[in-house]
mmCIF file with all atom_site columns, C-alpha atoms in Angstrom:
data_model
loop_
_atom_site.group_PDB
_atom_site.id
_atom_site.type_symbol
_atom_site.label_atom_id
_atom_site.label_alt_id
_atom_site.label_comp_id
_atom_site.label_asym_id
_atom_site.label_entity_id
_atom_site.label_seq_id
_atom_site.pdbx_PDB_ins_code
_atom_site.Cartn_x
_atom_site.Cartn_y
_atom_site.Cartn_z
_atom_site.occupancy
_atom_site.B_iso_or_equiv
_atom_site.pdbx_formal_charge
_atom_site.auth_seq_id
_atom_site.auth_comp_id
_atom_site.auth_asym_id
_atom_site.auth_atom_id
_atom_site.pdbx_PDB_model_num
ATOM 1   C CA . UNK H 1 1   ? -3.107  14.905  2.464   1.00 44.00 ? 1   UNK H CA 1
ATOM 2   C CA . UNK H 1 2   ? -2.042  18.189  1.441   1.00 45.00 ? 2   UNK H CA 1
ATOM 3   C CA . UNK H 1 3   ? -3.246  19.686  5.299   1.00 42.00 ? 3   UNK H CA 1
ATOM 4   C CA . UNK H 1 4   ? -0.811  17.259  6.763   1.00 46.00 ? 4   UNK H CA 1
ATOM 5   C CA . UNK H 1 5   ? 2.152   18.079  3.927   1.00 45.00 ? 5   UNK H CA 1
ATOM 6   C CA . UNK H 1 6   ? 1.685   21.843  4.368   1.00 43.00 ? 6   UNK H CA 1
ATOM 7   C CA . UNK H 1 7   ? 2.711   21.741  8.099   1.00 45.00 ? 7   UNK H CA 1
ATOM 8   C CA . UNK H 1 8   ? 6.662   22.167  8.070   1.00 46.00 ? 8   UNK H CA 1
ATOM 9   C CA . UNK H 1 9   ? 7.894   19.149  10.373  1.00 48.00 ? 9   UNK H CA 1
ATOM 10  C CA . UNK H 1 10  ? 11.356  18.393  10.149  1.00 45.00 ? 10  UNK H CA 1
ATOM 11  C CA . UNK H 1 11  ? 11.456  14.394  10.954  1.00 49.00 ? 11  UNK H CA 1
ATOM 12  C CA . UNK H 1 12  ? 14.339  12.056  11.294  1.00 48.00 ? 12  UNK H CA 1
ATOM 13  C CA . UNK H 1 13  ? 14.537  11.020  7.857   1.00 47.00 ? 13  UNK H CA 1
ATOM 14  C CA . UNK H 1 14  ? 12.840  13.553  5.720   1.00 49.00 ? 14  UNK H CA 1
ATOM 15  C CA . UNK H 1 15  ? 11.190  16.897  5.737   1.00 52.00 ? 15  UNK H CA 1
ATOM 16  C CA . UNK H 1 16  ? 7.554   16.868  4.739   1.00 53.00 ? 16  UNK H CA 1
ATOM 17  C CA . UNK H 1 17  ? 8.655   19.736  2.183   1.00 59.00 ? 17  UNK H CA 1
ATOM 18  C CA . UNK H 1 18  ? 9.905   16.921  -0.028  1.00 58.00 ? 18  UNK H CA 1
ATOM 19  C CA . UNK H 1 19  ? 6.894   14.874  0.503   1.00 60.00 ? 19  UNK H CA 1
ATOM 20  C CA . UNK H 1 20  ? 5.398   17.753  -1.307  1.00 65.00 ? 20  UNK H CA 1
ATOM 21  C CA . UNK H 1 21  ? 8.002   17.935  -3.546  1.00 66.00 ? 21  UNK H CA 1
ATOM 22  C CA . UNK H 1 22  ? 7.432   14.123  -4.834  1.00 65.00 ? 22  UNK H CA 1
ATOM 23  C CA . UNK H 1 23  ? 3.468   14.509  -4.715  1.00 70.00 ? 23  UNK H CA 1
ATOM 24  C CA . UNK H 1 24  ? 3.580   17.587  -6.836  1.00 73.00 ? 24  UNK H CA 1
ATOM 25  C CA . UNK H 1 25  ? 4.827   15.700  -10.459 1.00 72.00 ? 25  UNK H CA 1
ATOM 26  C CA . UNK H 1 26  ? 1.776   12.670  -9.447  1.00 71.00 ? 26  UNK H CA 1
ATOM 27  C CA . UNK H 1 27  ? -0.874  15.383  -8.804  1.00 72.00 ? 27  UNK H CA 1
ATOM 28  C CA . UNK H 1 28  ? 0.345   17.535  -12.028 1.00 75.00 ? 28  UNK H CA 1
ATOM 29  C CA . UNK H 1 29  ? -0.118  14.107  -13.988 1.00 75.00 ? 29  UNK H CA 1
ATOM 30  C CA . UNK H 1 30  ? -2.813  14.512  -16.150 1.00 74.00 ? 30  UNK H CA 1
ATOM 31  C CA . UNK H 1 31  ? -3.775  10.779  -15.910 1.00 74.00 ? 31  UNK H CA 1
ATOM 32  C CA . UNK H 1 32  ? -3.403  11.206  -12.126 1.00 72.00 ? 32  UNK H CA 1
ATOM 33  C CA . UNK H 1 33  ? -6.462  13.825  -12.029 1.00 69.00 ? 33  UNK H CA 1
ATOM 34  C CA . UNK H 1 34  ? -8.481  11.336  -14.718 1.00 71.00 ? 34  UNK H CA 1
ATOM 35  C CA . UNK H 1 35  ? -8.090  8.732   -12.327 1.00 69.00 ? 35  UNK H CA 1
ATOM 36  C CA . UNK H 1 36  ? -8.792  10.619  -9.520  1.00 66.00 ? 36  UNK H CA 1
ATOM 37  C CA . UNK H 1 37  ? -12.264 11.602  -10.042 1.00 67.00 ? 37  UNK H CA 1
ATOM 38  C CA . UNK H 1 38  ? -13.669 8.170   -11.254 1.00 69.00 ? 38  UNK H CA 1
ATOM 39  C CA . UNK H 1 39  ? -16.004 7.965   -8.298  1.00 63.00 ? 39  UNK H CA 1
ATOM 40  C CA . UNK H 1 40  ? -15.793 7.485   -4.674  1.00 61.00 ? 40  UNK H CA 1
ATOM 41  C CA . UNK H 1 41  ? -13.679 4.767   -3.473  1.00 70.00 ? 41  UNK H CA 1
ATOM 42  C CA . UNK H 1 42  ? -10.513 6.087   -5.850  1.00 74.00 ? 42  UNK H CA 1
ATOM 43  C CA . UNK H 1 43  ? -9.893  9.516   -4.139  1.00 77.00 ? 43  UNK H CA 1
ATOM 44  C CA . UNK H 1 44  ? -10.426 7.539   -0.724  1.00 81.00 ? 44  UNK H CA 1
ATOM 45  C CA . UNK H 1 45  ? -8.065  5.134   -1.530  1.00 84.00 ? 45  UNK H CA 1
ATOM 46  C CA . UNK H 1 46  ? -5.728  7.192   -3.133  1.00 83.00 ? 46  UNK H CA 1
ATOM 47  C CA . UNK H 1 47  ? -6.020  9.933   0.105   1.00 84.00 ? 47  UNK H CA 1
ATOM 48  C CA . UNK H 1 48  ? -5.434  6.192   2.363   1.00 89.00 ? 48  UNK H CA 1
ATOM 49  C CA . UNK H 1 49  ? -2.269  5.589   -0.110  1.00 90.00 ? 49  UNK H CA 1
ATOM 50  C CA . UNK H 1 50  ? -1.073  8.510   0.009   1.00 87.00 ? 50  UNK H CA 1
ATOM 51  C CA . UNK H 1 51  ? -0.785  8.882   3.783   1.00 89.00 ? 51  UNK H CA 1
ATOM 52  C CA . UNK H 1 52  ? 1.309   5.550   3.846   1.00 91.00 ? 52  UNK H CA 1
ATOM 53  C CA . UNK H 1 53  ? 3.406   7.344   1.708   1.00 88.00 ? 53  UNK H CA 1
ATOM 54  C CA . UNK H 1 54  ? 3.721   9.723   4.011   1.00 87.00 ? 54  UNK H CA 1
ATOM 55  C CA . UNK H 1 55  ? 3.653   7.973   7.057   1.00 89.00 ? 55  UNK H CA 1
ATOM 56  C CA . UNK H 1 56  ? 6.434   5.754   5.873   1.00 88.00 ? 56  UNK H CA 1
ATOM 57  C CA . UNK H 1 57  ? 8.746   9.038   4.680   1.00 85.00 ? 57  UNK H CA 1
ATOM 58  C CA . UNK H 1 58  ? 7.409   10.782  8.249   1.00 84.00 ? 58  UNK H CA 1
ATOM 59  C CA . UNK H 1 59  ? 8.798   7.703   10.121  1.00 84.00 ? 59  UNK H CA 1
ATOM 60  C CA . UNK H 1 60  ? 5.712   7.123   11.884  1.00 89.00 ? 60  UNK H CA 1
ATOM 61  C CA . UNK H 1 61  ? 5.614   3.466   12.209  1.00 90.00 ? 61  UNK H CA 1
ATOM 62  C CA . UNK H 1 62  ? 2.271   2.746   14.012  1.00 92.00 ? 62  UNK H CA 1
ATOM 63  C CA . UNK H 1 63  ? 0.382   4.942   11.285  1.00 91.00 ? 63  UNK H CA 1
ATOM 64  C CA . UNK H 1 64  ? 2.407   3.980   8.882   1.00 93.00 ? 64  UNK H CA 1
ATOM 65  C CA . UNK H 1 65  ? 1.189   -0.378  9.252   1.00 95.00 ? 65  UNK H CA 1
ATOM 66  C CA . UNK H 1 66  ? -2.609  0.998   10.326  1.00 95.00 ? 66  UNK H CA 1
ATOM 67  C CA . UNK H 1 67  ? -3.094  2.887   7.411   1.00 94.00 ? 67  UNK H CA 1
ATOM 68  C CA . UNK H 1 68  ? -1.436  -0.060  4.951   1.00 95.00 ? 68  UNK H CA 1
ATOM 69  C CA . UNK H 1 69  ? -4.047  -2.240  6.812   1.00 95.00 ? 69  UNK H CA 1
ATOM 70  C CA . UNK H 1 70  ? -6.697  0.134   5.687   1.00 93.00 ? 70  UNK H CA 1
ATOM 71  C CA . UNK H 1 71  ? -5.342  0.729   2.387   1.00 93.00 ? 71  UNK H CA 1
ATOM 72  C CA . UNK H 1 72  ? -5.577  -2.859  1.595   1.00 92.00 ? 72  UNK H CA 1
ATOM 73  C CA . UNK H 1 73  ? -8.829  -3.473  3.058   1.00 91.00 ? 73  UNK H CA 1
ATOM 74  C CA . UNK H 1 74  ? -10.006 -0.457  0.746   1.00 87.00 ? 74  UNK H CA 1
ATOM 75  C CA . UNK H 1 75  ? -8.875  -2.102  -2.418  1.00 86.00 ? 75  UNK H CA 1
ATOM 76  C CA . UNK H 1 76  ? -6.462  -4.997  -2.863  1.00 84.00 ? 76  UNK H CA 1
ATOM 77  C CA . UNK H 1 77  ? -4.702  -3.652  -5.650  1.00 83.00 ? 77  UNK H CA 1
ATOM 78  C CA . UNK H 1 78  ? -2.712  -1.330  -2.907  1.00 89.00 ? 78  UNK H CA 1
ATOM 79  C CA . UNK H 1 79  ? -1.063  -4.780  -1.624  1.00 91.00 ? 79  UNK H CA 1
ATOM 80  C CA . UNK H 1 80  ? 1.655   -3.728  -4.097  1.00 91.00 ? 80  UNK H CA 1
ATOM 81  C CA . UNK H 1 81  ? 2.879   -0.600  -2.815  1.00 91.00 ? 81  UNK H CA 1
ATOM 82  C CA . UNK H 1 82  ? 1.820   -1.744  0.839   1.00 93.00 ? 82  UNK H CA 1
ATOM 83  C CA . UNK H 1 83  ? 4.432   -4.498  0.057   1.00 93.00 ? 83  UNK H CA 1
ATOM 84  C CA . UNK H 1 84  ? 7.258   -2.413  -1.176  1.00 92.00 ? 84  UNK H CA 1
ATOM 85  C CA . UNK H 1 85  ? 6.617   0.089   1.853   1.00 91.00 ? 85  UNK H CA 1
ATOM 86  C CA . UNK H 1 86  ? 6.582   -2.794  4.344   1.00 92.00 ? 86  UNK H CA 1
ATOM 87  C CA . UNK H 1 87  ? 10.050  -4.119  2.444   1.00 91.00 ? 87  UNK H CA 1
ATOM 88  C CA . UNK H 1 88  ? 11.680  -0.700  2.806   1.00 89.00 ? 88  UNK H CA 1
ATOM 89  C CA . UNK H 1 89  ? 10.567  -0.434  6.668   1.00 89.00 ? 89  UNK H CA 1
ATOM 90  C CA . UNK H 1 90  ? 12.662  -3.695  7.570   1.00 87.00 ? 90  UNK H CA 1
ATOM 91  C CA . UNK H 1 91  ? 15.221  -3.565  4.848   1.00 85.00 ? 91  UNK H CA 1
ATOM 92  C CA . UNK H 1 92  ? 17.239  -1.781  7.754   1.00 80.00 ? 92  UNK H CA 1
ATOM 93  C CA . UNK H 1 93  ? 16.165  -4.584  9.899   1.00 80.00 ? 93  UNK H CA 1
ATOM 94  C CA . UNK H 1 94  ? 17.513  -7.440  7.876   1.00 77.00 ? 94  UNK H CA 1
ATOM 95  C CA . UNK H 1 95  ? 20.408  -5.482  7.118   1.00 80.00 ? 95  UNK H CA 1
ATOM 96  C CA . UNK H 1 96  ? 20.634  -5.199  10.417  1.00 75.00 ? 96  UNK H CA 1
ATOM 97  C CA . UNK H 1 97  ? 21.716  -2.099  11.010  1.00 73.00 ? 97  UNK H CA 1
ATOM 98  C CA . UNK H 1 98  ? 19.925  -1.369  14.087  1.00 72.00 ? 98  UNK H CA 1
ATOM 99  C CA . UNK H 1 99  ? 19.688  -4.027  17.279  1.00 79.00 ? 99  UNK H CA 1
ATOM 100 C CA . UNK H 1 100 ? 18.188  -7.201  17.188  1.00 79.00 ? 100 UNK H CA 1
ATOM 101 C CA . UNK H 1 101 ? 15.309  -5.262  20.264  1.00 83.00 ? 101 UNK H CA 1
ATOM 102 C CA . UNK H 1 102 ? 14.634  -2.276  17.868  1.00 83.00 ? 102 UNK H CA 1
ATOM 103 C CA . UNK H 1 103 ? 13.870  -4.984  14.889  1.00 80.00 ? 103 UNK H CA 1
ATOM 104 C CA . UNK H 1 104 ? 11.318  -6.871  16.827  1.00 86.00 ? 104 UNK H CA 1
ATOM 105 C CA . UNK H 1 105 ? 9.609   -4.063  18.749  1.00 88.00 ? 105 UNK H CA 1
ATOM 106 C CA . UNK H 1 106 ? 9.097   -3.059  14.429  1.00 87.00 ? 106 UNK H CA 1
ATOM 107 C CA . UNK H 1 107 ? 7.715   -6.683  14.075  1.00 88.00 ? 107 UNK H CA 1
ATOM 108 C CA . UNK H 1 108 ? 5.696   -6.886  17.144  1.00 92.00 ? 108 UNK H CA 1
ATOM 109 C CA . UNK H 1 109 ? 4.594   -2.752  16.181  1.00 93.00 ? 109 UNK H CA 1
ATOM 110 C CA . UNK H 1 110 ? 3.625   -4.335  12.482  1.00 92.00 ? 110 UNK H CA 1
ATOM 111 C CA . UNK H 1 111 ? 1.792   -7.634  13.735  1.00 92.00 ? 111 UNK H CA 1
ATOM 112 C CA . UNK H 1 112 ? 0.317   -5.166  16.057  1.00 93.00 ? 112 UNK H CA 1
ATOM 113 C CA . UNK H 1 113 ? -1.148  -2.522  14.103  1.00 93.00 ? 113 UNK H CA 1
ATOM 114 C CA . UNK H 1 114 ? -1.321  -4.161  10.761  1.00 94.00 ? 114 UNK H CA 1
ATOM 115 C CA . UNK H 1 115 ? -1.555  -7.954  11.233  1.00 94.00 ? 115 UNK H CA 1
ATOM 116 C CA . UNK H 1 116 ? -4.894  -7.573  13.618  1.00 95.00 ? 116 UNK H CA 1
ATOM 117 C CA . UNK H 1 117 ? -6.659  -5.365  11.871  1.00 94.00 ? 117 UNK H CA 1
ATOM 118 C CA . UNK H 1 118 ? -5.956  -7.706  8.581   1.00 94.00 ? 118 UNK H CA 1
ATOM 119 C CA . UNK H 1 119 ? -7.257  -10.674 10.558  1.00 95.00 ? 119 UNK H CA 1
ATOM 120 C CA . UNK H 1 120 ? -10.315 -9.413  11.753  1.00 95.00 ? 120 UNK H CA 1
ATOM 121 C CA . UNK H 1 121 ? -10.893 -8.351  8.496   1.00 93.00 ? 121 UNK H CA 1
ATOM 122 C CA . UNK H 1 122 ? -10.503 -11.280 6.954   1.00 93.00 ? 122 UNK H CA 1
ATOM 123 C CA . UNK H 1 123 ? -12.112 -13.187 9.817   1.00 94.00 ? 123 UNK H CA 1
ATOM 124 C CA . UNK H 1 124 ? -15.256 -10.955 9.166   1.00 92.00 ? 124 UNK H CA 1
ATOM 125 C CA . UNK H 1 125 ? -15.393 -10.918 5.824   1.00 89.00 ? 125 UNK H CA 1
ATOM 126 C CA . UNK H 1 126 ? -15.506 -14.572 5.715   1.00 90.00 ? 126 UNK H CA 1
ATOM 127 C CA . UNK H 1 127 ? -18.097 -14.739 7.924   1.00 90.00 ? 127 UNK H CA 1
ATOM 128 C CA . UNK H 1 128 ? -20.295 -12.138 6.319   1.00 87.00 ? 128 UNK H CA 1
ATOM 129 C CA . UNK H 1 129 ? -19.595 -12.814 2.787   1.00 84.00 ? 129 UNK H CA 1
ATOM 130 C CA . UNK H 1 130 ? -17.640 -16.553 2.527   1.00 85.00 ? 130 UNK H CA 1
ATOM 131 C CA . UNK H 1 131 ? -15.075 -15.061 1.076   1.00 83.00 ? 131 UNK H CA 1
ATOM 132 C CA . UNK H 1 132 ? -12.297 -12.082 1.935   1.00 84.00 ? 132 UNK H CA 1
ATOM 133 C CA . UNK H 1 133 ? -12.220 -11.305 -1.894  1.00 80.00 ? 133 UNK H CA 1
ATOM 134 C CA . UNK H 1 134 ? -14.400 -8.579  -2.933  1.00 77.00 ? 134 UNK H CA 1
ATOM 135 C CA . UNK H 1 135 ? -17.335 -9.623  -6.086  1.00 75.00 ? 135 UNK H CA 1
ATOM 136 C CA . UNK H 1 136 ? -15.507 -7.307  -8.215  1.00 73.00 ? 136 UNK H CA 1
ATOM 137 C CA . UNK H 1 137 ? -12.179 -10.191 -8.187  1.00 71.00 ? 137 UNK H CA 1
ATOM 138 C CA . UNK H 1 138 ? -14.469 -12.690 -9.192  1.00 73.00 ? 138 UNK H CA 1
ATOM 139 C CA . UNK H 1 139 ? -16.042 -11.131 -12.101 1.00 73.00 ? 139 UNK H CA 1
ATOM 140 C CA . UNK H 1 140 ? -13.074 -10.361 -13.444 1.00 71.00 ? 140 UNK H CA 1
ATOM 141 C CA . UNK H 1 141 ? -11.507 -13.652 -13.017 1.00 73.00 ? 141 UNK H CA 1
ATOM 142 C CA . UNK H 1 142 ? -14.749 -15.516 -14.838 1.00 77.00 ? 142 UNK H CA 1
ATOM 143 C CA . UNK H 1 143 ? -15.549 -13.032 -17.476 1.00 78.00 ? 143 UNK H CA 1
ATOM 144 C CA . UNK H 1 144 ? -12.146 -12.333 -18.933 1.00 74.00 ? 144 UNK H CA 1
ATOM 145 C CA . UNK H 1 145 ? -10.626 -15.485 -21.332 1.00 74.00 ? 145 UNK H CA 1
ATOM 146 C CA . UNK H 1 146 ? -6.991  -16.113 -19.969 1.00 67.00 ? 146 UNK H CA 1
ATOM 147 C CA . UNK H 1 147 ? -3.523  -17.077 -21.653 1.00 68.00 ? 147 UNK H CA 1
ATOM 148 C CA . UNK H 1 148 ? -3.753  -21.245 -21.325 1.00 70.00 ? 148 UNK H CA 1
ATOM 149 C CA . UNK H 1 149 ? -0.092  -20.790 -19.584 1.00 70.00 ? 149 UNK H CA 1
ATOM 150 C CA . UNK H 1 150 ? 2.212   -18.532 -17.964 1.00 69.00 ? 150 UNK H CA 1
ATOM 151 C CA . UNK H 1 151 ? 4.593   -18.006 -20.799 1.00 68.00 ? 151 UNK H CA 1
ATOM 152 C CA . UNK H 1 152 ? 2.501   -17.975 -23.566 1.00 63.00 ? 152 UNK H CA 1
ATOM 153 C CA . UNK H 1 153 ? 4.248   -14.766 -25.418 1.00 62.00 ? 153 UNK H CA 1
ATOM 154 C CA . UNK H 1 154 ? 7.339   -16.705 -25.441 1.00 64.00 ? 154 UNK H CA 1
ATOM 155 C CA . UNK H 1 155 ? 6.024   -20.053 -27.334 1.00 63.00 ? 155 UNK H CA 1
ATOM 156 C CA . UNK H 1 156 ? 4.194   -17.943 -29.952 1.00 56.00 ? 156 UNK H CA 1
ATOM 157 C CA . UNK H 1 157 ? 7.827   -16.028 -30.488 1.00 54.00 ? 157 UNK H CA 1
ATOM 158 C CA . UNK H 1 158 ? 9.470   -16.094 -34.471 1.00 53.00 ? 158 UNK H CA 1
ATOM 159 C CA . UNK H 1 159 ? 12.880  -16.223 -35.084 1.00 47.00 ? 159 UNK H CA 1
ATOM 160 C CA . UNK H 1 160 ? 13.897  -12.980 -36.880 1.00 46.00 ? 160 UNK H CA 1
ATOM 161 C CA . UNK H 1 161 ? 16.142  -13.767 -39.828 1.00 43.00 ? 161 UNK H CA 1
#
């Protein structure tokens, strides 16, 4: 990450100085570098992350939806800031603020580049394994007791008097 961050480009919407300059408070974290060396898959998906991030600030669309793809295929818990990444990428779409061509040569770059590679993913997965979730998803959905509802902390509420 940092070999691509320490290169001064100046891009069309930001410099990669202040990609630095927002990746310098989450690699100062101390929970950050806890988290970070937990074995191997973290630091690989946290590197894969991270160059969304910076993909997505760069304005490189067609790395920015490969990588996401490969971010999520790395770990599901990255469909969260895949998601918000992806919304921020065609808020200016919806809104549209650019023509209706530019928003679906980003749709048709996205199905592209992100949508295939999901697919065959999924596609091979379930052929391999039955299943596109990893084992790891289903252990923790059968070992762990859950709530009996969604709004459970709201039904055992008290009235403060």
């Amino acid at each position: 990450y940092f070999f691509f961050s320490s290169r001064r480009r100046h891009t069309r919407y930001i410099s990669v100085t202040g990609v630095q300059t927002c990746a310098l408070p989450i690699c100062a974290s101390y929970r950050f570098v806890q988290t970070a060396f937990q074995g191997l898959e973290t630091p690989l998906h946290l590197g894969i992350v991270l160059l969304v991030c910076w993909a997505w600030l760069s304005g490189y669309s067609r790395s920015m939806w490969f990588l996401a793809a490969l971010a999520v295929i790395s770990k599901l818990d990255a469909v969260a800031v895949v998601g918000v990444l992806a919304a921020l990428r065609l808020l200016p779409l919806i809104l549209r603020r650019h023509t209706r061509a530019e928003g679906f040569a980003e749709l048709r770059t996205a199905l592209l580049w992100m949508g295939i590679p999901l697919v065959f993913w999924v596609v091979l997965t379930l052929w391999l394994f039955g299943s596109p979730f990893p084992q790891s998803a289903y252990a923790k959905l059968y070992m762990y007791s859950h709530p009996p509802g969604r709004f459970v902390f709201l039904s055992d509420r008290k009235s403060v008097v």
